[in-house]
Amino acid sequence: MFMHNKKLMYTVRVSEPNPVLASLMLEQFGGPQGELAAAMRYFTQGLADEDPGRKDMLIDIATEELSHLEVIGSIVAMLTKGAKGKLAEGAEETADLYANITQGNGSHTLSLLYGGGPALVNSAGQLWTGGYIDSIGDPTADLRSNIAAESRAKIIYERLINVTNDPGVKDALGFLMTREIAHQKSFEKALYSIDNNFPPGKLPGKPEYTDKYYNMSQGEGDMRGPWNQGAQWEFVDVKMGDAPVNGGDGNPTVKLAASEMAAVNAVAARTMSKPDADPLTGAELGAGPRAGGTVTKEKAKMKSKKGK
C-alpha cells in the first residue's frame, strides 16, 4: 500500500525558470540511470526476494527512489513554469515566445509536447522503457547490478551539478547525489552479508579455467596487474595458431542423421561460389555505387564474351 505525503522529501528552491536546464534534468526523471528506473528495479526485486531483510531494504529504497522522482520532477516543473504559462496563455509576442521555448537541447519539445511538465523521457527525448530494468532474479547478481546503477546515477548527478549555477538546484541535486552513495553502501552490505556471494548462482566454475587469465592481445600496451597476476592467477600467453584450450582442432562439429547430412550437402553444392568467375555486375555498369571504377565498353564486351 502506498500513501502520498504532499511534502517533498527534500525542499526544492529554484531561483529562476530555465527550460534548457529542465530538459537536461529529465535524464534523472526518465533516463536509464534515473529515479523511475531505480524505483522499478528495486521494487520488482523486493517483491520477488525470499529473504525478509533484503525484501525490506529493497522496498524501502524503491519507495525512497519514488520520492526522489518527485523531487527531480518538481525541479523540472519549476524550471519550465514561466514558459508553461506563457505558452498556454499566449502571453508574449510570437517571436519572443518562440525564442523563450527554443533555447536548445530539446526545451521546445518539453514545452510544446508536454506543456512544460516533467516527461518520462531522457534528456535526448528517448521514451522511458522497461528495458532499463536489468534484474535477473539472483540476489548476488542483482545487488552487484544495483551497486553499479547507484554509481552511474551519482556520476549523472555530478554532471548535472556542474551545468547549473542555480544554488537551489545545486543543493537539491547534491542531496539526491548523496543518497545514491548511501544506497550503494546498503547494497554492498547486503551483498557481503550473503556467505556464498561469488560466483553468482549455484554452480561453481570449472577449476581448470577459473583462475586462468588469457592474454589475448599482444603488442604495445600489454600490462600486468592484480587483474592478471598474483596467487589467484595463472597467466597464459595466447599465440596465433595455438590449439584450443580444451584440446581438439578448434572446429565445431555436430552429429547429423544421414538424411540431414544429405540435405546439408545438397544446399552447399547448390550455393557453392566460383572463385575464378568474374561476372559483369550492375554496380560496374553504373546501376549502383561503383565498386571498381569506370567500366569501358571494351571491358564490358570482354566480360560479356567471357560469360558466354
XYZ file of N, CA and C in Angstrom, residues 116-288:
519
model
N 5.462 21.706 -20.599
C 6.349 22.142 -19.534
C 6.395 21.203 -18.351
N 5.581 20.175 -18.339
C 5.603 19.217 -17.242
C 6.703 18.194 -17.418
N 7.149 17.553 -16.330
C 8.178 16.521 -16.448
C 7.648 15.325 -17.241
N 8.422 14.885 -18.200
C 8.007 13.776 -19.068
C 8.907 12.582 -18.846
N 8.364 11.387 -19.061
C 9.150 10.166 -18.881
C 9.999 9.908 -20.120
N 10.943 10.812 -20.314
C 11.924 10.708 -21.392
C 13.278 11.081 -20.804
N 14.351 10.730 -21.533
C 15.663 11.189 -21.091
C 15.948 12.559 -21.682
N 17.141 13.076 -21.476
C 17.454 14.436 -21.911
C 17.496 14.579 -23.421
N 17.552 13.451 -24.143
C 17.526 13.485 -25.604
C 16.143 13.210 -26.173
N 15.152 13.033 -25.300
C 13.787 12.802 -25.747
C 13.415 11.344 -25.930
N 14.328 10.423 -25.596
C 14.041 8.997 -25.732
C 13.056 8.561 -24.663
N 11.976 7.885 -25.069
C 10.959 7.445 -24.111
C 11.523 6.448 -23.106
N 11.056 6.571 -21.860
C 11.435 5.608 -20.834
C 10.967 4.220 -21.251
N 11.751 3.208 -20.907
C 11.394 1.842 -21.264
C 11.729 0.883 -20.133
N 10.914 -0.156 -20.015
C 11.194 -1.196 -19.032
C 12.466 -1.958 -19.336
N 13.000 -1.768 -20.552
C 14.277 -2.391 -20.892
C 15.433 -1.871 -20.056
N 15.236 -0.739 -19.350
C 16.279 -0.233 -18.453
C 16.451 -1.138 -17.227
N 15.453 -1.958 -16.957
C 15.497 -2.802 -15.752
C 16.214 -4.098 -16.098
N 17.355 -4.341 -15.469
C 18.198 -5.477 -15.846
C 18.242 -6.568 -14.777
N 17.238 -6.619 -13.912
C 17.214 -7.641 -12.857
C 17.163 -9.039 -13.470
N 17.849 -9.985 -12.819
C 17.901 -11.349 -13.346
C 17.395 -12.383 -12.350
N 17.067 -11.958 -11.125
C 16.449 -12.877 -10.177
C 17.396 -13.598 -9.248
N 18.692 -13.361 -9.379
C 19.668 -13.910 -8.434
C 20.142 -12.751 -7.555
N 20.009 -12.848 -6.225
C 20.308 -11.686 -5.376
C 21.741 -11.182 -5.489
N 22.713 -12.076 -5.664
C 24.092 -11.603 -5.745
C 24.348 -10.861 -7.051
N 23.759 -11.342 -8.136
C 23.912 -10.651 -9.415
C 23.155 -9.325 -9.393
N 21.931 -9.336 -8.857
C 21.134 -8.114 -8.835
C 21.743 -7.057 -7.920
N 22.278 -7.467 -6.779
C 22.889 -6.487 -5.875
C 24.117 -5.842 -6.513
N 24.902 -6.639 -7.253
C 26.051 -6.052 -7.953
C 25.584 -5.062 -9.018
N 24.516 -5.414 -9.714
C 23.965 -4.504 -10.709
C 23.433 -3.234 -10.050
N 22.828 -3.383 -8.880
C 22.307 -2.219 -8.167
C 23.438 -1.285 -7.732
N 24.536 -1.864 -7.283
C 25.699 -1.059 -6.897
C 26.194 -0.250 -8.084
N 26.280 -0.913 -9.243
C 26.717 -0.212 -10.454
C 25.721 0.870 -10.851
N 24.422 0.581 -10.711
C 23.386 1.558 -11.081
C 23.473 2.801 -10.202
N 23.680 2.608 -8.896
C 23.811 3.748 -7.999
C 25.065 4.556 -8.326
N 26.133 3.865 -8.714
C 27.370 4.559 -9.097
C 27.143 5.420 -10.334
N 26.458 4.862 -11.333
C 26.194 5.617 -12.558
C 25.292 6.816 -12.274
N 24.284 6.616 -11.431
C 23.373 7.712 -11.100
C 24.125 8.844 -10.398
N 25.047 8.487 -9.513
C 25.838 9.522 -8.833
C 26.626 10.352 -9.836
N 27.221 9.689 -10.827
C 28.005 10.404 -11.832
C 27.120 11.364 -12.627
N 25.903 10.915 -12.989
C 24.983 11.798 -13.723
C 24.631 13.013 -12.870
N 24.388 12.802 -11.582
C 24.072 13.945 -10.717
C 25.253 14.905 -10.624
N 26.461 14.383 -10.553
C 27.642 15.247 -10.549
C 27.677 16.117 -11.805
N 27.398 15.510 -12.954
C 27.435 16.253 -14.214
C 26.337 17.315 -14.258
N 25.163 16.977 -13.722
C 24.082 17.969 -13.689
C 24.434 19.126 -12.751
N 25.065 18.826 -11.642
C 25.503 19.881 -10.721
C 26.476 20.820 -11.421
N 27.311 20.259 -12.275
C 28.337 21.058 -12.956
C 27.785 21.960 -14.052
N 26.530 21.730 -14.503
C 25.993 22.538 -15.608
C 24.986 23.581 -15.142
N 24.849 23.775 -13.828
C 23.917 24.795 -13.344
C 24.589 25.688 -12.316
N 24.213 26.977 -12.345
C 24.671 27.932 -11.336
C 23.577 28.251 -10.334
N 22.411 27.630 -10.504
C 21.285 27.887 -9.597
C 21.579 27.240 -8.249
N 21.756 28.021 -7.186
C 22.143 27.443 -5.891
C 21.113 26.487 -5.315
N 19.826 26.783 -5.533
C 18.791 25.890 -5.026
C 18.779 24.558 -5.738
N 18.950 24.598 -7.056
C 19.016 23.353 -7.835
C 20.251 22.560 -7.446
N 21.385 23.235 -7.312
C 22.615 22.557 -6.903
C 22.427 21.854 -5.555
N 21.765 22.541 -4.636
C 21.550 21.987 -3.295
C 20.707 20.717 -3.358
N 19.599 20.761 -4.113
C 18.724 19.591 -4.219
C 19.437 18.437 -4.930
N 20.189 18.760 -5.984
C 20.927 17.710 -6.696
C 22.008 17.102 -5.803
N 22.606 17.920 -4.948
C 23.610 17.401 -4.016
C 23.013 16.395 -3.050
N 21.785 16.665 -2.602
C 21.093 15.711 -1.729
C 20.842 14.393 -2.466
N 20.300 14.500 -3.686
C 19.993 13.291 -4.456
C 21.259 12.493 -4.748
N 22.341 13.186 -5.096
C 23.608 12.506 -5.358
C 24.105 11.766 -4.114
N 23.974 12.416 -2.965
C 24.464 11.814 -1.721
C 23.669 10.569 -1.350
N 22.372 10.579 -1.631
C 21.560 9.398 -1.326
C 21.954 8.209 -2.192
N 22.482 8.472 -3.400
C 22.990 7.369 -4.226
C 24.155 6.684 -3.517
N 24.977 7.470 -2.836
C 26.109 6.903 -2.080
C 25.579 6.016 -0.956
N 24.581 6.513 -0.236
C 24.021 5.740 0.879
C 23.420 4.424 0.391
N 22.728 4.472 -0.742
C 22.122 3.248 -1.276
C 23.194 2.253 -1.719
N 24.257 2.761 -2.304
C 25.343 1.874 -2.702
C 25.915 1.156 -1.488
N 26.076 1.876 -0.380
C 26.586 1.257 0.855
C 25.642 0.160 1.344
N 24.337 0.428 1.302
C 23.368 -0.583 1.743
C 23.450 -1.837 0.881
N 23.528 -1.639 -0.433
C 23.581 -2.788 -1.343
C 24.875 -3.584 -1.145
N 25.982 -2.894 -0.905
C 27.242 -3.604 -0.686
C 27.182 -4.422 0.609
N 26.614 -3.828 1.651
C 26.481 -4.564 2.916
C 25.575 -5.775 2.742
N 24.495 -5.615 1.989
C 23.585 -6.732 1.751
C 24.268 -7.826 0.945
N 25.074 -7.442 -0.027
C 25.788 -8.433 -0.843
C 26.745 -9.243 0.012
N 27.526 -8.564 0.841
C 28.534 -9.272 1.621
C 27.960 -9.944 2.863
N 26.663 -9.732 3.114
C 26.019 -10.499 4.186
C 25.598 -11.883 3.697
N 25.736 -12.131 2.388
C 25.485 -13.457 1.817
C 26.809 -14.208 1.804
N 26.893 -15.322 2.533
C 28.166 -16.025 2.682
C 28.766 -16.425 1.335
N 27.980 -17.119 0.537
C 28.490 -17.598 -0.747
C 28.030 -16.649 -1.847
N 28.660 -15.468 -1.905
C 28.177 -14.452 -2.845
C 28.942 -14.429 -4.164
N 29.991 -15.298 -4.282
C 30.739 -15.340 -5.536
C 31.193 -16.765 -5.803
N 31.058 -17.237 -7.029
C 30.413 -16.562 -8.163
C 28.892 -16.571 -8.011
N 28.203 -15.691 -8.743
C 26.740 -15.669 -8.667
C 26.151 -17.013 -9.091
N 24.988 -17.328 -8.579
C 24.333 -18.581 -8.934
C 24.768 -19.721 -8.044
N 24.433 -20.911 -8.442
C 24.680 -22.113 -7.635
C 25.876 -22.909 -8.106
N 26.061 -23.019 -9.415
C 27.116 -23.893 -9.948
C 28.485 -23.246 -9.833
N 29.496 -24.014 -9.417
C 30.862 -23.480 -9.405
C 31.434 -23.476 -10.819
N 32.493 -22.725 -11.013
C 33.160 -22.735 -12.301
C 34.011 -23.976 -12.472
N 34.416 -24.276 -13.689
C 35.344 -25.382 -13.926
C 36.714 -24.984 -13.403
N 37.267 -25.751 -12.467
C 38.507 -25.336 -11.803
C 39.681 -25.143 -12.752
N 39.689 -25.866 -13.885
C 40.825 -25.734 -14.800
C 40.817 -24.404 -15.551
N 39.702 -23.647 -15.462
C 39.621 -22.368 -16.173
C 39.379 -21.178 -15.241
N 38.945 -21.427 -14.017
C 38.529 -20.351 -13.121
C 39.641 -19.340 -12.848
N 40.866 -19.825 -12.690
C 41.963 -18.945 -12.271
C 42.932 -18.602 -13.403
N 42.553 -18.896 -14.627
C 43.436 -18.570 -15.755
C 43.105 -17.186 -16.304
N 44.155 -16.442 -16.656
C 43.988 -15.179 -17.378
C 44.585 -15.374 -18.759
N 43.749 -15.285 -19.790
C 44.227 -15.465 -21.157
C 44.605 -14.108 -21.745
N 45.877 -13.959 -22.050
C 46.359 -12.732 -22.670
C 46.104 -12.836 -24.169
N 44.980 -12.283 -24.613
C 44.519 -12.461 -25.985
C 44.993 -11.367 -26.932
N 45.667 -10.360 -26.423
C 46.160 -9.283 -27.292
C 47.607 -8.976 -26.931
N 48.474 -9.068 -27.918
C 49.890 -8.796 -27.689
C 50.294 -7.515 -28.391
N 51.389 -6.960 -27.922
C 51.907 -5.737 -28.522
C 52.027 -4.642 -27.482
N 52.286 -3.427 -27.968
C 52.454 -2.298 -27.072
C 51.189 -2.095 -26.244
N 51.371 -1.906 -24.952
C 50.220 -1.724 -24.072
C 49.914 -2.945 -23.229
N 50.597 -4.068 -23.482
C 50.428 -5.253 -22.639
C 50.863 -4.921 -21.217
N 49.993 -5.173 -20.260
C 50.320 -4.823 -18.873
C 49.924 -5.936 -17.922
N 50.617 -5.965 -16.805
C 50.294 -6.900 -15.725
C 49.834 -6.097 -14.522
N 48.925 -6.691 -13.765
C 48.414 -6.043 -12.566
C 47.649 -7.051 -11.739
N 46.965 -6.609 -10.686
C 46.235 -7.551 -9.835
C 45.112 -8.266 -10.566
N 44.742 -7.754 -11.734
C 43.687 -8.405 -12.515
C 44.210 -9.624 -13.281
N 45.527 -9.796 -13.382
C 46.055 -10.942 -14.133
C 47.338 -11.521 -13.559
N 47.723 -11.125 -12.350
C 48.903 -11.719 -11.728
C 48.684 -11.837 -10.222
N 49.476 -12.687 -9.602
C 49.332 -12.937 -8.176
C 48.914 -14.367 -7.918
N 48.669 -14.667 -6.650
C 48.405 -16.041 -6.232
C 47.143 -16.623 -6.860
N 46.197 -15.782 -7.225
C 44.928 -16.282 -7.770
C 44.976 -16.530 -9.261
N 46.065 -16.130 -9.920
C 46.059 -16.152 -11.382
C 47.156 -17.010 -11.983
N 46.799 -17.688 -13.037
C 47.783 -18.328 -13.918
C 47.720 -17.572 -15.247
N 48.798 -16.904 -15.600
C 48.842 -16.067 -16.795
C 49.192 -16.929 -18.001
N 48.346 -16.894 -19.015
C 48.552 -17.707 -20.211
C 48.669 -16.781 -21.419
N 49.846 -16.816 -22.072
C 50.046 -16.037 -23.297
C 49.472 -16.817 -24.469
N 48.459 -16.289 -25.116
C 47.840 -16.965 -26.245
C 48.499 -16.476 -27.532
N 49.069 -17.403 -28.285
C 49.757 -17.070 -29.535
C 48.903 -17.480 -30.728
N 49.133 -16.826 -31.847
C 48.447 -17.177 -33.080
C 48.727 -18.636 -33.429
N 47.688 -19.394 -33.683
C 47.858 -20.790 -34.059
C 47.849 -21.759 -32.892
N 47.746 -21.256 -31.657
C 47.694 -22.155 -30.502
C 46.461 -23.058 -30.592
N 46.595 -24.249 -30.037
C 45.477 -25.192 -30.008
C 44.393 -24.672 -29.056
N 43.154 -25.081 -29.242
C 42.087 -24.697 -28.307
C 42.436 -25.097 -26.870
N 41.934 -24.365 -25.924
C 42.296 -24.602 -24.526
C 41.817 -25.970 -24.033
N 40.817 -26.541 -24.689
C 40.319 -27.848 -24.255
C 40.728 -28.961 -25.214
N 41.727 -28.695 -26.054
C 42.174 -29.721 -26.999
C 41.340 -29.717 -28.257
N 41.545 -30.693 -29.114
C 40.813 -30.765 -30.370
C 41.424 -29.851 -31.416
N 40.779 -29.785 -32.577
C 41.326 -28.976 -33.666
C 40.663 -27.607 -33.780
N 39.724 -27.301 -32.890
C 39.110 -25.978 -32.894
C 37.949 -25.826 -33.848
N 37.582 -26.873 -34.552
C 36.466 -26.799 -35.490
C 35.185 -27.323 -34.836
N 34.075 -26.626 -35.026
C 32.815 -27.088 -34.433
C 32.300 -28.324 -35.165
N 31.683 -29.231 -34.432
C 31.129 -30.441 -35.033
C 29.730 -30.702 -34.497
N 28.933 -31.397 -35.287
C 27.607 -31.801 -34.862
C 27.297 -33.138 -35.531
N 26.632 -34.008 -34.805
C 26.241 -35.300 -35.365
C 24.876 -35.167 -36.036
N 24.828 -35.517 -37.321
C 23.586 -35.451 -38.072
C 23.168 -36.823 -38.570
N 21.875 -36.996 -38.713
C 21.378 -38.215 -39.344
C 21.755 -38.182 -40.825
N 21.743 -39.343 -41.467
C 22.153 -39.433 -42.873
C 21.295 -38.530 -43.766
N 19.993 -38.482 -43.517
C 19.110 -37.650 -44.339
C 19.408 -36.171 -44.140
N 19.726 -35.772 -42.894
C 20.073 -34.385 -42.620
C 21.378 -33.996 -43.294
N 22.364 -34.889 -43.240
C 23.653 -34.624 -43.880
C 23.496 -34.489 -45.389
N 22.655 -35.334 -45.976
C 22.430 -35.265 -47.419
C 21.814 -33.923 -47.805
N 20.875 -33.424 -46.995
C 20.250 -32.130 -47.277
C 21.252 -30.989 -47.160
N 22.101 -31.049 -46.141
C 23.123 -30.022 -45.956
C 24.085 -30.008 -47.132
N 24.524 -31.186 -47.567
C 25.453 -31.279 -48.700
C 24.808 -30.760 -49.984
N 23.508 -31.030 -50.147
C 22.807 -30.555 -51.344
C 22.747 -29.030 -51.373
N 22.471 -28.411 -50.229
C 22.436 -26.952 -50.150
C 23.809 -26.372 -50.445
N 24.854 -26.983 -49.866
C 26.213 -26.490 -50.079
C 26.596 -26.554 -51.545
N 26.225 -27.661 -52.217
C 26.560 -27.809 -53.637
C 25.794 -26.803 -54.491
N 24.537 -26.567 -54.154
C 23.713 -25.668 -54.960
C 24.130 -24.215 -54.809
N 24.664 -23.849 -53.639
C 25.013 -22.443 -53.384
C 26.514 -22.191 -53.403
N 27.271 -23.143 -53.948
C 28.731 -23.000 -53.963
C 29.158 -21.839 -54.860
N 30.122 -21.048 -54.395
C 30.640 -19.935 -55.182
C 31.745 -20.416 -56.124
N 32.027 -19.610 -57.153
C 33.080 -19.918 -58.124
C 34.153 -18.842 -58.006
N 35.239 -19.130 -57.303
C 36.277 -18.120 -57.066
C 36.896 -17.565 -58.344
N 36.909 -18.354 -59.449
C 37.559 -17.893 -60.675
C 36.598 -17.126 -61.591
N 35.339 -16.962 -61.180
C 34.367 -16.243 -62.009
C 34.560 -14.736 -61.841
N 34.277 -13.986 -62.877
C 34.345 -12.521 -62.813
C 33.192 -11.946 -63.616
N 31.959 -12.135 -63.158
C 30.789 -11.705 -63.936
C 30.670 -10.189 -63.980
N 30.073 -9.692 -65.050
C 29.791 -8.270 -65.173
C 28.558 -7.963 -64.315
N 28.686 -6.992 -63.378
C 27.607 -6.719 -62.437
C 26.982 -5.360 -62.688
N 25.827 -5.160 -62.111
C 25.133 -3.888 -62.242
C 25.931 -2.729 -61.680
N 26.672 -2.982 -60.575
C 27.481 -1.916 -59.984
C 28.512 -1.414 -60.976
N 29.127 -2.338 -61.712
C 30.134 -1.939 -62.695
C 29.519 -1.153 -63.842
N 28.278 -1.415 -64.161
C 27.608 -0.724 -65.257
C 26.980 0.597 -64.810
N 27.175 0.939 -63.553
C 26.647 2.207 -63.061
C 25.256 2.111 -62.505
N 24.779 0.891 -62.257
C 23.438 0.736 -61.715
C 23.374 1.081 -60.235
N 24.526 1.121 -59.578
C 24.576 1.437 -58.157
C 25.912 2.063 -57.842
